[in-house]
Structures are given as structure tokens and as C-alpha cells.
Short mmCIF file of C-alpha atoms and ligand atoms in Angstrom, two decimals:
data_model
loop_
_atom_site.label_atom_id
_atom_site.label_comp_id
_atom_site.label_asym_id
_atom_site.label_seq_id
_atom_site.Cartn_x
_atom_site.Cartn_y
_atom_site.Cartn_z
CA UNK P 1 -19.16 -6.16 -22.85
CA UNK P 2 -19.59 -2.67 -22.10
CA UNK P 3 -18.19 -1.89 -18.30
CA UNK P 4 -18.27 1.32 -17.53
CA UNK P 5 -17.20 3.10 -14.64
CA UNK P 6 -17.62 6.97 -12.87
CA UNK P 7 -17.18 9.03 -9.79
CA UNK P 8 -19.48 8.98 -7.53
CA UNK P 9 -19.90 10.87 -4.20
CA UNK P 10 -18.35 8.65 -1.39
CA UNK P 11 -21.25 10.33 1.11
CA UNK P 12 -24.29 9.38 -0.80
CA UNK P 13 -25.17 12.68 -2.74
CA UNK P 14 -26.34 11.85 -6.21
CA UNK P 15 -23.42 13.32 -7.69
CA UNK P 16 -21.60 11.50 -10.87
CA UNK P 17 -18.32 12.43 -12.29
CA UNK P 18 -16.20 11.44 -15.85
CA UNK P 19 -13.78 9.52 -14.89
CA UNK P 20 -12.02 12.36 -17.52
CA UNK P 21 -13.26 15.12 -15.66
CA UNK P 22 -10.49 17.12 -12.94
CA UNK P 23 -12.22 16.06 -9.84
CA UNK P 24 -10.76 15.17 -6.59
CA UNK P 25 -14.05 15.81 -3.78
CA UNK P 26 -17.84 15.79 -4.73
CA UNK P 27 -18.66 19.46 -5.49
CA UNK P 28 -21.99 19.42 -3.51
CA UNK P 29 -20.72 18.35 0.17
CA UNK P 30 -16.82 18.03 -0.57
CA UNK P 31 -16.85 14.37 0.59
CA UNK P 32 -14.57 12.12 -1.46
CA UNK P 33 -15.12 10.18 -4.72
CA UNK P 34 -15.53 6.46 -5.29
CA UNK P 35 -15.00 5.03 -8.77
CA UNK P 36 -18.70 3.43 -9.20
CA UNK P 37 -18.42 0.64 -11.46
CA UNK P 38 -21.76 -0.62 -13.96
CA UNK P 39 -22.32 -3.74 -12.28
CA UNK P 40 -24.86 -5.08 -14.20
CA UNK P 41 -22.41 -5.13 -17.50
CA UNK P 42 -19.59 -6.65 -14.99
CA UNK P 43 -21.98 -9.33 -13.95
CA UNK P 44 -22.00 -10.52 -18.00
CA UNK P 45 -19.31 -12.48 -17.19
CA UNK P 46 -19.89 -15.06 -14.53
CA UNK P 47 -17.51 -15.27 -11.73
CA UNK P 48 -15.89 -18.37 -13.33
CA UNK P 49 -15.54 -16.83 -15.96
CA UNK P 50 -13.99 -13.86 -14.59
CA UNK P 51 -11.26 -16.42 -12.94
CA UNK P 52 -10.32 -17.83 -16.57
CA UNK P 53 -10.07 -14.48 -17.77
CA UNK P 54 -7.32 -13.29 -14.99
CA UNK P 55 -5.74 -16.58 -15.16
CA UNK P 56 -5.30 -16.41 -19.12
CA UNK P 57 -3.51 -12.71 -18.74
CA UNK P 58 -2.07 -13.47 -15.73
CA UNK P 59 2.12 -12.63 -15.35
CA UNK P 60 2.28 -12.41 -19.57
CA UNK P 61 3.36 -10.08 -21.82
CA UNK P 62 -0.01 -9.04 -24.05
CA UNK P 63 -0.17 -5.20 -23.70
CA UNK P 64 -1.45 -4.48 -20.98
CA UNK P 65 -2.44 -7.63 -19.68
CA UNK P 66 0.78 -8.63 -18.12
CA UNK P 67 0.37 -6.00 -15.10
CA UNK P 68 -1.42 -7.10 -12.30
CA UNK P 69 -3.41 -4.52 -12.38
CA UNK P 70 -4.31 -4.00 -16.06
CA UNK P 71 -4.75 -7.62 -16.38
CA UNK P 72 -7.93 -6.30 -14.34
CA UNK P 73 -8.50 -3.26 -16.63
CA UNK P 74 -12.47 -3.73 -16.71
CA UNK P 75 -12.46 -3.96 -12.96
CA UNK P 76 -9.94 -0.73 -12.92
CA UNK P 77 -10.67 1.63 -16.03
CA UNK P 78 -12.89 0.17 -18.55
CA UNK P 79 -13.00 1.79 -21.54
CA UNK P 80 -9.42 3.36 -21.24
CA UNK P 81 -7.70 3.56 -24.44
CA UNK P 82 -4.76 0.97 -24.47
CA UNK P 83 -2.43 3.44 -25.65
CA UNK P 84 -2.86 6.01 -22.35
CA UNK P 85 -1.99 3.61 -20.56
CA UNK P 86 1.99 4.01 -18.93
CA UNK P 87 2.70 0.73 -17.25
CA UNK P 88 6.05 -1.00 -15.86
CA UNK P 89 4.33 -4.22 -15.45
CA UNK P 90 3.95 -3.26 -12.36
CA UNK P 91 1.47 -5.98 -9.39
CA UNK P 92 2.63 -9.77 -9.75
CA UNK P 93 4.84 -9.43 -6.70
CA UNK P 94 5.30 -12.94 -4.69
CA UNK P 95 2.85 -13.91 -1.75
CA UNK P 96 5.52 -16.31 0.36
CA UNK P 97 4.71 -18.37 3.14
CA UNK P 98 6.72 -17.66 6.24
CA UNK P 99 7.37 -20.77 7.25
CA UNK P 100 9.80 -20.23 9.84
CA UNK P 101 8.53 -16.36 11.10
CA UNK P 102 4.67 -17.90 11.25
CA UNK P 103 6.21 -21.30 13.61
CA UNK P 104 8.40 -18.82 16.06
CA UNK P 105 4.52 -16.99 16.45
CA UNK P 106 3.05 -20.33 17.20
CA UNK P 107 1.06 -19.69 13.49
CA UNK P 108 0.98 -22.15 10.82
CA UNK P 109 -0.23 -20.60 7.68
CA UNK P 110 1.15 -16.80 7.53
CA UNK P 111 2.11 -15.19 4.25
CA UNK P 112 3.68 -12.54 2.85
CA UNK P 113 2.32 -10.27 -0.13
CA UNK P 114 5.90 -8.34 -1.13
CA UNK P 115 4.05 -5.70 -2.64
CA UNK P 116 7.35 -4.01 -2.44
CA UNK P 117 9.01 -5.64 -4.87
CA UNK P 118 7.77 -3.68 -7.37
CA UNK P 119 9.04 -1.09 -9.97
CA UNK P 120 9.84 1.85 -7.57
CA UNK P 121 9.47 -0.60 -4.54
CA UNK P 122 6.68 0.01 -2.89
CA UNK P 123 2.73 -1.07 -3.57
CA UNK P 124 2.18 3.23 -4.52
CA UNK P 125 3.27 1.44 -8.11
CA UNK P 126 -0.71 -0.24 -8.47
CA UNK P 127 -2.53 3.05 -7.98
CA UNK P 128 0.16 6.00 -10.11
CA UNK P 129 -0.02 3.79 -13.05
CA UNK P 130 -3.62 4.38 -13.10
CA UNK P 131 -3.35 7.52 -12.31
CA UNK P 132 -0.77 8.17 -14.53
CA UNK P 133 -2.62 6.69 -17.36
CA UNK P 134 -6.10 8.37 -17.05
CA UNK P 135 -4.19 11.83 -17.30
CA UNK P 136 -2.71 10.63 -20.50
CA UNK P 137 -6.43 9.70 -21.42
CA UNK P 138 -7.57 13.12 -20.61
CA UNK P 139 -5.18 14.99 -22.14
CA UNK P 140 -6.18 12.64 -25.51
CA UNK P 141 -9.66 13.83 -24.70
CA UNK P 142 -8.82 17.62 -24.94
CA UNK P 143 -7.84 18.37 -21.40
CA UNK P 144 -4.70 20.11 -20.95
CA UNK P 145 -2.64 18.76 -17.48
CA UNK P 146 0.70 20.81 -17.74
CA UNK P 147 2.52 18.87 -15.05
CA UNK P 148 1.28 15.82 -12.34
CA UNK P 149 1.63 16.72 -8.51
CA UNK P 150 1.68 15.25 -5.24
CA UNK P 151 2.97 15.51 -1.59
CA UNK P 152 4.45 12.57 -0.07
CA UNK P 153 6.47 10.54 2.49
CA UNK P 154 8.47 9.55 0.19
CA UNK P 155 6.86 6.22 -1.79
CA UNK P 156 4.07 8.04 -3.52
CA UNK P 157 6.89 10.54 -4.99
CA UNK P 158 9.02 7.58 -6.61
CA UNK P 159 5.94 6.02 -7.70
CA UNK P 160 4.39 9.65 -9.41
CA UNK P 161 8.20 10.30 -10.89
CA UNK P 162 9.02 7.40 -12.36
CA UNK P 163 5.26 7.10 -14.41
CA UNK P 164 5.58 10.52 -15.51
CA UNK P 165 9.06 10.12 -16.41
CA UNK P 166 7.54 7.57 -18.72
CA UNK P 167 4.54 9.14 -20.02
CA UNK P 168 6.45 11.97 -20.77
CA UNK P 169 4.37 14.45 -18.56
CA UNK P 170 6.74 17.04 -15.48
CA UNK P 171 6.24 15.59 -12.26
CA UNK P 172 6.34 18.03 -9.28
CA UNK P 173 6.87 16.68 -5.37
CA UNK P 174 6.44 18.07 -2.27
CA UNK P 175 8.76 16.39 0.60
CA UNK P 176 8.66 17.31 3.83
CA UNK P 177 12.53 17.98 4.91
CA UNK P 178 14.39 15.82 6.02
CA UNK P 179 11.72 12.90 7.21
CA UNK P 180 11.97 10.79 4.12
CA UNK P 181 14.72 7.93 3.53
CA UNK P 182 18.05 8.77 1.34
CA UNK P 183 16.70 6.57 -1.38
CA UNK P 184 13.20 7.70 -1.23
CA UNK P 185 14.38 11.91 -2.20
CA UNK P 186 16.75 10.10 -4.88
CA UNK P 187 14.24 8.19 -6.82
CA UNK P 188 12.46 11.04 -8.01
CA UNK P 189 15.34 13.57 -8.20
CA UNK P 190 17.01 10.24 -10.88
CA UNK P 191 13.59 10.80 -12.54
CA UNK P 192 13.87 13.89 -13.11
CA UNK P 193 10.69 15.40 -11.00
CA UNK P 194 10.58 18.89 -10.01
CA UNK P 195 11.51 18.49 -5.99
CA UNK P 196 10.73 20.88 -3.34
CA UNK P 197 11.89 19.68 -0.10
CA UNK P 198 9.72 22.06 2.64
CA UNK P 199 10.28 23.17 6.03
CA UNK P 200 6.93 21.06 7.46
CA UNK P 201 5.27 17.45 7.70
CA UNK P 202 3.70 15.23 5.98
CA UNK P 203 0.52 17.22 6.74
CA UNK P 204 2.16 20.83 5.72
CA UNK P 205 3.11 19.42 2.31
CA UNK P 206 -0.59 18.63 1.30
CA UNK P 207 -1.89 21.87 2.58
CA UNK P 208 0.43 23.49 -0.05
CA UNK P 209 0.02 21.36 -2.94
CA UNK P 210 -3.78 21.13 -2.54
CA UNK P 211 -3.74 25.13 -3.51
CA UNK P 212 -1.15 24.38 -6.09
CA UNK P 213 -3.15 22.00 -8.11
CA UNK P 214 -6.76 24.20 -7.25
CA UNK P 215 -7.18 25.58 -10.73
CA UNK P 216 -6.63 21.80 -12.45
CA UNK P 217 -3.88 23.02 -14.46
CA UNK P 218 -1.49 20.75 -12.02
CA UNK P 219 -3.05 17.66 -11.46
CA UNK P 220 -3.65 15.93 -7.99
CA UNK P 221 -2.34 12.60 -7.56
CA UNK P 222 -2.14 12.82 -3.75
CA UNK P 223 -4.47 9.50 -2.25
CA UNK P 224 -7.79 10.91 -2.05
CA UNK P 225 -7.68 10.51 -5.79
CA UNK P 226 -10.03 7.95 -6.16
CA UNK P 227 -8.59 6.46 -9.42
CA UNK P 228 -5.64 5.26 -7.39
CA UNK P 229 -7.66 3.35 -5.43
CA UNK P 230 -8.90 1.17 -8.14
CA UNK P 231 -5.37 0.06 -9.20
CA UNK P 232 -4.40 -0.81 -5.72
CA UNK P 233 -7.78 -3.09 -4.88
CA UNK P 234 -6.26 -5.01 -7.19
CA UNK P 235 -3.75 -6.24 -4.25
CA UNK P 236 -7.33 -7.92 -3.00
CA UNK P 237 -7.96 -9.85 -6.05
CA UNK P 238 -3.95 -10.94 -6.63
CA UNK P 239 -3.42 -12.51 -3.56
CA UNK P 240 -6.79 -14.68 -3.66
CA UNK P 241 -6.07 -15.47 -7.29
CA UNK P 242 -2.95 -16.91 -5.99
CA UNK P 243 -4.43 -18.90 -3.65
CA UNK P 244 -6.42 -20.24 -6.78
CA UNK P 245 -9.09 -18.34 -5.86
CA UNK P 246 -9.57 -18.90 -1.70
CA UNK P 247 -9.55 -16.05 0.42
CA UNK P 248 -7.57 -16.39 3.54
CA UNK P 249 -9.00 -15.54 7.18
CA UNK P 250 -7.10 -12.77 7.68
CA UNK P 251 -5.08 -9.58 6.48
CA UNK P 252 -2.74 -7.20 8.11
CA UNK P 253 -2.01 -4.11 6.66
CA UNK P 254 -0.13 -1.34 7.94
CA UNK P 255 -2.26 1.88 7.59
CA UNK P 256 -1.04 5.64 7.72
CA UNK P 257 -3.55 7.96 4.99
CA UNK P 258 -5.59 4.94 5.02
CA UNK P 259 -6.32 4.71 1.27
CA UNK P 260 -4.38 1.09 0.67
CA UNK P 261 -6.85 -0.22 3.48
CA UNK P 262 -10.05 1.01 1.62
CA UNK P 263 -9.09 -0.25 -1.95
CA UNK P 264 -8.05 -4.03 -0.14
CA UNK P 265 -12.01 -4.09 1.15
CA UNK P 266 -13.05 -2.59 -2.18
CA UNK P 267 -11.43 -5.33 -4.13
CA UNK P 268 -12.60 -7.94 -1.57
CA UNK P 269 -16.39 -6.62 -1.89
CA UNK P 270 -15.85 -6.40 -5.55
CA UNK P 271 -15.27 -10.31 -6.14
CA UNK P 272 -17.60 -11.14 -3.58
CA UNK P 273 -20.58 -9.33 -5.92
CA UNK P 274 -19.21 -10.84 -9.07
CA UNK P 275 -18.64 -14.10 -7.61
CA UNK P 276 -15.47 -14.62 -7.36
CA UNK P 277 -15.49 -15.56 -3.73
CA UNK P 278 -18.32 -16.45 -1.04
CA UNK P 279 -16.80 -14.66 1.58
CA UNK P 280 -14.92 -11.86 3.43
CA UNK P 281 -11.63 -11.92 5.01
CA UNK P 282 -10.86 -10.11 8.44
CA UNK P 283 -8.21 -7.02 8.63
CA UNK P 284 -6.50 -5.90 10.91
CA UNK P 285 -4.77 -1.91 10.49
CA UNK P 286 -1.39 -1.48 12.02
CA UNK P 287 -0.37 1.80 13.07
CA UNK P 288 2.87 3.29 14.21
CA UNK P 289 1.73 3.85 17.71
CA UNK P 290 3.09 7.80 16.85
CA UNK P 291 0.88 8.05 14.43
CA UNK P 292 -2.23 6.55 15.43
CA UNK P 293 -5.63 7.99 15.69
CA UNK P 294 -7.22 4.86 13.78
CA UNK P 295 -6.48 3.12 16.32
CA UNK P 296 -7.33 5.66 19.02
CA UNK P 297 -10.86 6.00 17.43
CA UNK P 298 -11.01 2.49 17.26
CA UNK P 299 -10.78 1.79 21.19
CA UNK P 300 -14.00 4.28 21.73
CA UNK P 301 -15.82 2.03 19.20
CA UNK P 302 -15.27 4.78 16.56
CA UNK P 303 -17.89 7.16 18.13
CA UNK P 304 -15.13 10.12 18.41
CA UNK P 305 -12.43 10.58 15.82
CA UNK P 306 -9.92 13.48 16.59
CA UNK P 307 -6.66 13.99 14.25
CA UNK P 308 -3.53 13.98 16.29
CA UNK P 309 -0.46 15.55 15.87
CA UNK P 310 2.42 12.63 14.21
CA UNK P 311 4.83 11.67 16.10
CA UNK P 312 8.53 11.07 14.52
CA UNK P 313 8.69 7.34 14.10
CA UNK P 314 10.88 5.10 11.53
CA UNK P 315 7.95 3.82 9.90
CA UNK P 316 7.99 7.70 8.29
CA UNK P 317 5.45 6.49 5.22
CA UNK P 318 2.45 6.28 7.78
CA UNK P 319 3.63 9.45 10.23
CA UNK P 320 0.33 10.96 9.38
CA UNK P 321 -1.50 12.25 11.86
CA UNK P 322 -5.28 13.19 9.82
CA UNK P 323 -5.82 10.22 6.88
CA UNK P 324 -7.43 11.62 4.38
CA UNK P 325 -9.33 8.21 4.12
CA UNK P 326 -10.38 7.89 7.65
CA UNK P 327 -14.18 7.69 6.80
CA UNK P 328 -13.57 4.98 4.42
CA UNK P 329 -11.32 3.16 6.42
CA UNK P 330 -13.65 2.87 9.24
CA UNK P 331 -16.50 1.85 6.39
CA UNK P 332 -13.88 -1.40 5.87
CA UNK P 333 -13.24 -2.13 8.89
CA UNK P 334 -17.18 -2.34 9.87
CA UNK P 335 -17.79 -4.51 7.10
CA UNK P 336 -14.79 -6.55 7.48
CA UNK P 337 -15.23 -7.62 11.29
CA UNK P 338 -12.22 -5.60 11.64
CA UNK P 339 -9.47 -4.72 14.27
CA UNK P 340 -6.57 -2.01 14.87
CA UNK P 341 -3.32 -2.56 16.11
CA UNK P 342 -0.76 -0.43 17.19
CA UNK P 343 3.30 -0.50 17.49
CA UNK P 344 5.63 1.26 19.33
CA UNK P 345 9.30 2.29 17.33
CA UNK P 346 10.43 -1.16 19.49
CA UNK P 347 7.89 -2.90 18.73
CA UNK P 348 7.99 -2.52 15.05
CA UNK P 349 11.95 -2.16 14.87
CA UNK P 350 12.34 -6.17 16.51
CA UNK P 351 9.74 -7.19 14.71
CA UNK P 352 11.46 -6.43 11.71
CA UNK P 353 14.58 -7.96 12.73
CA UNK P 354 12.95 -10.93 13.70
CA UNK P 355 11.09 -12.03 10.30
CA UNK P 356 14.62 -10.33 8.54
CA UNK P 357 16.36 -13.15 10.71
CA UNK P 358 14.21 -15.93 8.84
CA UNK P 359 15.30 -14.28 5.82
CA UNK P 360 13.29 -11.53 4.93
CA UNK P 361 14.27 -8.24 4.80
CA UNK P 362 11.63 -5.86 5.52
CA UNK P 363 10.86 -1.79 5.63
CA UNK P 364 9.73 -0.41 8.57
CA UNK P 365 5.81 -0.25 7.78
CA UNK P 366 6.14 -3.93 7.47
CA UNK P 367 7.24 -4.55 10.42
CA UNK P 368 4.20 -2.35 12.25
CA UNK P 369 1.75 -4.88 10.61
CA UNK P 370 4.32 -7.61 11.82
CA UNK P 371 4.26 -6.45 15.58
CA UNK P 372 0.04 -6.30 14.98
CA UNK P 373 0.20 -9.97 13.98
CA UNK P 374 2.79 -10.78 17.05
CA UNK P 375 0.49 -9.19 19.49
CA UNK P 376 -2.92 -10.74 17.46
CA UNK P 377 -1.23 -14.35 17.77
CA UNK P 378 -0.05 -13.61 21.31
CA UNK P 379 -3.94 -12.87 22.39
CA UNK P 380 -5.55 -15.77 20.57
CA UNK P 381 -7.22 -13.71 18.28
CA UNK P 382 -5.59 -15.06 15.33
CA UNK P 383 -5.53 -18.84 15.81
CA UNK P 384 -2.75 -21.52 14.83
CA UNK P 385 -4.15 -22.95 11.94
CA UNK P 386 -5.58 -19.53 10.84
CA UNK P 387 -4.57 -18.23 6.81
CA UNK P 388 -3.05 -15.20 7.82
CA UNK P 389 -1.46 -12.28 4.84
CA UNK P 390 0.41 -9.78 6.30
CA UNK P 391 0.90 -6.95 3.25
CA UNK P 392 4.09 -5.84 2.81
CA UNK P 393 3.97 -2.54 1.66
CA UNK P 394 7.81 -1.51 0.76
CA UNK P 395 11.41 -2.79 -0.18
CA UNK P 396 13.22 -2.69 2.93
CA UNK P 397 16.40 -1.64 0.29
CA UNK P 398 14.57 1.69 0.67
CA UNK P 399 15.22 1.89 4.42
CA UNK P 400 18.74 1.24 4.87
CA UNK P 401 19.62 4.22 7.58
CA UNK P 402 17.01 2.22 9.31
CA UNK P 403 18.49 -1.06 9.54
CA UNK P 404 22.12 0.58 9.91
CA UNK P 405 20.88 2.19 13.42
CA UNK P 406 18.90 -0.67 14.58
CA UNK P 407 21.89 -2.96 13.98
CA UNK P 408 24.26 -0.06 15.45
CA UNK P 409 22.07 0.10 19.05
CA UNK P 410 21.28 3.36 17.62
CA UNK P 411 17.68 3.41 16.24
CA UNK P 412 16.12 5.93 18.58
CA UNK P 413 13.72 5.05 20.69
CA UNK P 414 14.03 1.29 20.81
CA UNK P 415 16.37 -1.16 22.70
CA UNK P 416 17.45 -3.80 19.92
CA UNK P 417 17.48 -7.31 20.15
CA UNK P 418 18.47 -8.33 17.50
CA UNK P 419 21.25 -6.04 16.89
CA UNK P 420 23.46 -8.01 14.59
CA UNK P 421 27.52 -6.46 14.06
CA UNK P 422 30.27 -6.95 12.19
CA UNK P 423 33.02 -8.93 13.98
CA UNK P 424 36.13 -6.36 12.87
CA UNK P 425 39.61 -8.17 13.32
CA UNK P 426 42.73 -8.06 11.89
CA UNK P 427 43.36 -11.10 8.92
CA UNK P 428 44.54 -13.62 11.36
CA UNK P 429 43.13 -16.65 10.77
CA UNK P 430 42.81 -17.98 13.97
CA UNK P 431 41.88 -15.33 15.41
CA UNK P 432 38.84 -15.47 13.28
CA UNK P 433 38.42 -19.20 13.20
CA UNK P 434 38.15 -18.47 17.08
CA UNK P 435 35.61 -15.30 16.52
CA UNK P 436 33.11 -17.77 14.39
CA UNK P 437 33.56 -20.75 16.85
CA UNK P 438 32.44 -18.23 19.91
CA UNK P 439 29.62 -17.22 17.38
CA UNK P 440 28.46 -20.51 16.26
CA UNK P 441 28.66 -22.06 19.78
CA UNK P 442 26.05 -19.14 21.23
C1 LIG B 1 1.85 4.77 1.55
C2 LIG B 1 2.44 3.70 2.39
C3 LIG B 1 1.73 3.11 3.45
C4 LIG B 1 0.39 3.57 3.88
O1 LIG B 1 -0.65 3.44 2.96
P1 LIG B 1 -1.95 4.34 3.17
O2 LIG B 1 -2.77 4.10 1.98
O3 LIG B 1 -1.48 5.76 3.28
O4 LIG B 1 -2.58 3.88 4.46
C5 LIG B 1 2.32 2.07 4.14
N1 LIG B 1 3.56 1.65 3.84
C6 LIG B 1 4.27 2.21 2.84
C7 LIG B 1 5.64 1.70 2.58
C8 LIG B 1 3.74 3.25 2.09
O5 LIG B 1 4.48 3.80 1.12
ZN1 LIG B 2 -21.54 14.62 -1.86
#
């Protein structure tokens, strides 16, 4: 077979890229890219076949097969060269079934794709080891990429350090101060990335690293880089392969720059061409109610889309305030039969404790697309016998400050539920035999 894939102008301007070539934006209207696959050499391969093929790599150790993602390498890079590619056998992660969480919704079927438990703990994994390895493949093709860049709230930055730590290529990341987690500004500092923690948002940070990386010297790896798009659709095909190959009625997926929403419809469109599957899911974006114009331009039937300013909230990986991939997002959401949600910092902070109570232990983001299914169930729209996956985006290890001030009454703007303390007493046994019989008696 001989797939082949390029950029392509996202707006419709008959523009083609290498997928080689230092491109972030089409260089006739500045719209994004899409990675344009050769569908004809794709369709080679029946759909059934396609399945066999996945199943055969699937969870193994054949370089490079054994990733979830480069198990799908025609669908994600074909024609990379094996040896560019840097991969911690990273996709795989576990889709559960929340029993218990789905029953206290009145919901029988709702599942969980932990997307966080992946190498740096969060889904950012799928689409830097693409990344990642298509700079290694360009600088085998005679480019010259001194050092890999990005600005981030805090996931993208472990995910860029830790690949580049591997592929032996200087990582440089742009935080903005003091709004990511503890664990977030360690992973790459442990990786050994150049970190510049600046006085701004989210927003501030890409302004400066988008003239930073202008002469392609410093590459780009911020989300409107298309090629880490393609490893992250790959979340699409996982979690129907296993199903054995059914696709579910729904998905919830917390949205902030909007990217991870695009590349779930692009991988959903993708096996519907080839076969794979007959038809779409819905989706549902959830938004941090702080950070929300999605959702805003959603309720006017997305005839006006205005940026707004970002609001602080705890789910700090989607406190953006102008996605990047709003255009494409909206393109999904038309051809899904789609829906936005939105959470307030209670909303999203019990609905976290609430699944954590049935033994999960989710991130913040999580729990936004949580509190979107709670309200979704609540109105009907999702019904009880409804497949519903909810994707969880982090490891809610990552957000322990979080979970400390929830539990402490402290979490700002919220009124906990849930709160959950330590009983502190002297070592008196009955004095604590008395402490867990109050407890267990409630
Ligand atoms: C990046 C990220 C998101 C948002 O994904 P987008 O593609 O920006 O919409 C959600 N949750 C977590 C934990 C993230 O790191
Ligand atoms: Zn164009």
C-alpha cells in the first residue's frame, strides 16, 4: 500500500504542504492546516480488514505497533521512517464502565476513557509523539530544528519535555506564572526543558512563542499544529475498537483550545469513510463556565463568535479564552448533532468528588465534562439506556492542590459537598473505635 498523507488548507484554498515542510497556517489566507490523507490508497484495505490489522498490533510490543497511536501509523503518518519515530507506548489507556457513578445519574451504560493514564498523564501524550517524531523525520530529511517549543497550561509542556527529552532534541516552554499545578511546572523542569515562567495567561504565552518560533529555526508544537491532531484522533478509533468495533451514542469531552474535540470527529469521520463503522456518535463540549465562549457561541446558534477574556477556574488546562480551533470545533459539532455544556468551579469541583467517591479519582477538566453529563442526564437529553464516554483527559495525581482545597472547604469559589477530612485524635483506641462508629452509622 502506498498511503500518503499532506497539509492541506483547513479553509478550502488549494494549498498542499509536506508533511516535512515548517508549516503551521496556509500561506495564502493564514487559515489552519489539516493533514489530508490519500484515501483512495487507504480504501485498499477494506474496513474489515483494517479491524484485523489494529487488532493484530493492538497493546504489543512490535516497534511501533504497540502504541495506540502508531499501531495506526498509516492513518497518522504514513510513510514515516520507523526510526524517527520517539514513542513511550503511549494510547492503550482503559475505557471503564462506571457502574456505580452512571446508576447515581439514573444512566446505565457510561464509560470512562482514562486518557490520563498515560506517560506524562494526560491525553497531550497521542499528539507530541507525533509531533515529536515528524521533527526527527525532518531533521533526517535535511531540515535543521535547533530546539522544539510550545506555550502551555501545563499538560502540553510535560508532554513536549518528556518526547524531546527522548529524542534527544532542547525543549523550550512557556508557562504562564503561577496558573499551572505544582506537578505540571515539575515535569518538564525533571526533563530538563528550557522553562520560562511569564508574567501573563495562557493567551500571553502564545503571543510570545508564536514570534519565537517565526523564522522555523524553533519549532511550533503549540495545537494548531495539525500533525498533533492526527495522533490524538486516534482516541476516536481506540475507544470503538474496544467496544469491538461499536460506536457508542455519545461522547463528552471537555474542550478549552478545542483541538482534542476536532481530532475525536476526525477519527470518527475517518472510520466511517473506510468502513470501519456505519455511523456517528453525538458530542457534547464541556467548558469551564470561566472559560467559555464555545459555549456562548453555541446558544446564538453559532452565528456570532467573540473571544472572551478567561476567567481563573481550577480546571486551569482549558482557561482559554480564544481556541485556536474554534472554526474546527464548530465544523464537529455540526456534523456530529452536537451540544455544549458548561460548568461552574462548583459544578465541576462536586462533580469530581462525586465519581472520585465511586472510586475514581479525577482532574479537574474531567470533572467539567462530568457536570455536562450530570446536567445532559438531568434534562433527558442523554437517555438511561444510552452508551455514553465521557473522555478523561488528565491524571487527577496532577491536581493535588486541587483536591487538598476542595477537601479543606477551601477551593475558591465553590461550597463542597463532599468535603471528606481526616478525623485527627490522639491514639486512644476507643476514642477512635467511637470516631468510626459515629462515621459508619451516618
Ligand atoms: C489540553 C487539555 C484539555 C483541552 O484540550 P483542547 O484540545 O485544548 O480542547 C483538556 N483537559 C486537559 C487535562 C488538557 O491537558
Ligand atoms: Zn487557505
Amino acid at each position: 500500500m502506498r498511503a500518503s498523507a499532506r497539509f492541506s488548507c483547513f479553509a478550502g484554498c488549494d494549498e498542499h504542504y509536506g508533511l516535512d515542510e515548517i508549516v503551521y497556517r496556509c500561506r495564502k489566507c493564514g487559515a489552519l492546516l489539516d493533514v489530508e490523507h490519500d484515501l483512495t490508497a487507504l480504501r485498499e484495505r477494506s474496513g474489515a480488514a483494517w479491524m484485523q490489522v489494529f487488532d493484530r498490533r493492538w497493546m504489543r510490543t512490535e516497534w511501533p505497533f504497540g502504541s495506540g497511536v502508531w499501531g495506526k501509523l498509516e492513518w497518522v503518518y504514513p510513510g514515516i521512517d520507523p526510526s524517527s519515530i520517539v514513542s513511550f507506548a503511549e494510547g492503550g489507556s482503559n475505557l471503564l464502565w462506571a457502574e456505580r457513578y452512571g446508576r447515581s445519574l439514573g444512566l446505565n451504560d457510561v464509560w470512562i476513557k482514562q486518557c490520563g493514564n498515560s506517560h506524562t498523564g494526560s491525553f497531550k501524550d497521542l499528539g507530541m509523539t507525533v509531533l515529536v517524531s515528524a521533527v526527527r523525520e525532518m531533521n533526517r530529511r535535511g531540515k535543521s530544528v535547533r530546539a522544539i517549543a510550545c506555550a502551555s497550561t501545563g499538560d502540553t509542556s510535560a508532554a513536549l519535555a518528556a518526547y524531546c527529552a527522548a529524542a534527544e532534541i532542547p525543549a523550550l516552554v512557556l508557562l504562564p506564572k503561577d496558573k499551572v499545578s505544582i506537578a505540571q511546572l515539575l515535569q518538564p523542569l525533571a526533563n530538563g526543558a528550557i522553562v520560562v515562567s511569564l508574567e501573563t495567561d495562557f493567551d500571553g504565552c502564545m503571543k510570545v512563542v508564536q514570534e519565537l518560533t517565526a523564522d522555523g529555526s524553533i519549532y511550533l508544537a503549540n495545537s494548531m499544529n495539525s500533525l498533533r491532531i492526527e495522533g490524538q484522533k486516534t482516541i476516536a478509533v481506540e475507544l470503538v475498537q474496544q467496544f469491538d468495533w461499536a460506536v457508542p451514542d455519545w461522547v463528552v469531552i471537555p474542550g478549552g483550545n478545542l483541538g482534542n474535540v476536532y481530532a475525536l470527529g476526525k477519527g470518527f469521520l475517518l472510520m466511517k469513510e473506510l468502513g470501519l463503522i456505519a455511523r456517528l456518535p453525538r458530542i457534547c463540549v464541556a467548558q469551564a463556565a470561566r472559560a467559555n465562549p464555545l459555549y456562548l457561541a453555541y446558544k446564538n446558534g453559532f452565528d456570532r463568535y467573540a473571544p472572551v477574556k478567561a476567567q481563573k477556574t481550577a480546571a486551569s488546562a482549558i482557561q482559554i479564552g480564544d481556541p485556536v480551533s474554534i472554526d474546527r470545533a464548530i465544523r464537529v459539532l455540526r456534523q456530529f448533532d452536537g451540544v455544549v455544556e458548561q460548568a461552574s468551579e462548583d459544578e465541576l469541583a462536586d462533580a469530581v468528588a462525586r465519581a472520585d467517591r465511586t472510586g475514581m479519582y479525577n482532574c479537574p477538566h474531567t470533572g467539567v465534562a462530568l457536570a455536562a453529563l450530570e446536567k445532559l442526564a438531568k434534562a433527558g437529553t442523554i437517555g438511561r439506556d444510552e452508551r455514553v464516554v465521557v473522555i478523561s483527559t488528565a491524571h487527577g495525581l496532577k491536581f493535588t492542590e486541587f483536591k487538598r482545597s476542595y477537601h479543606q472547604g477551601e477551593l475558591e469559589g465553590t461550597d463542597p459537598q463532599l468535603a471528606n477530612r481526616p478525623i485527627e485524635l490522639p491514639p486512644d483506641v476507643d476514642r477512635v473505635r467511637a470516631a468510626i462508629d459515629a462515621r459508619l452509622a451516618r
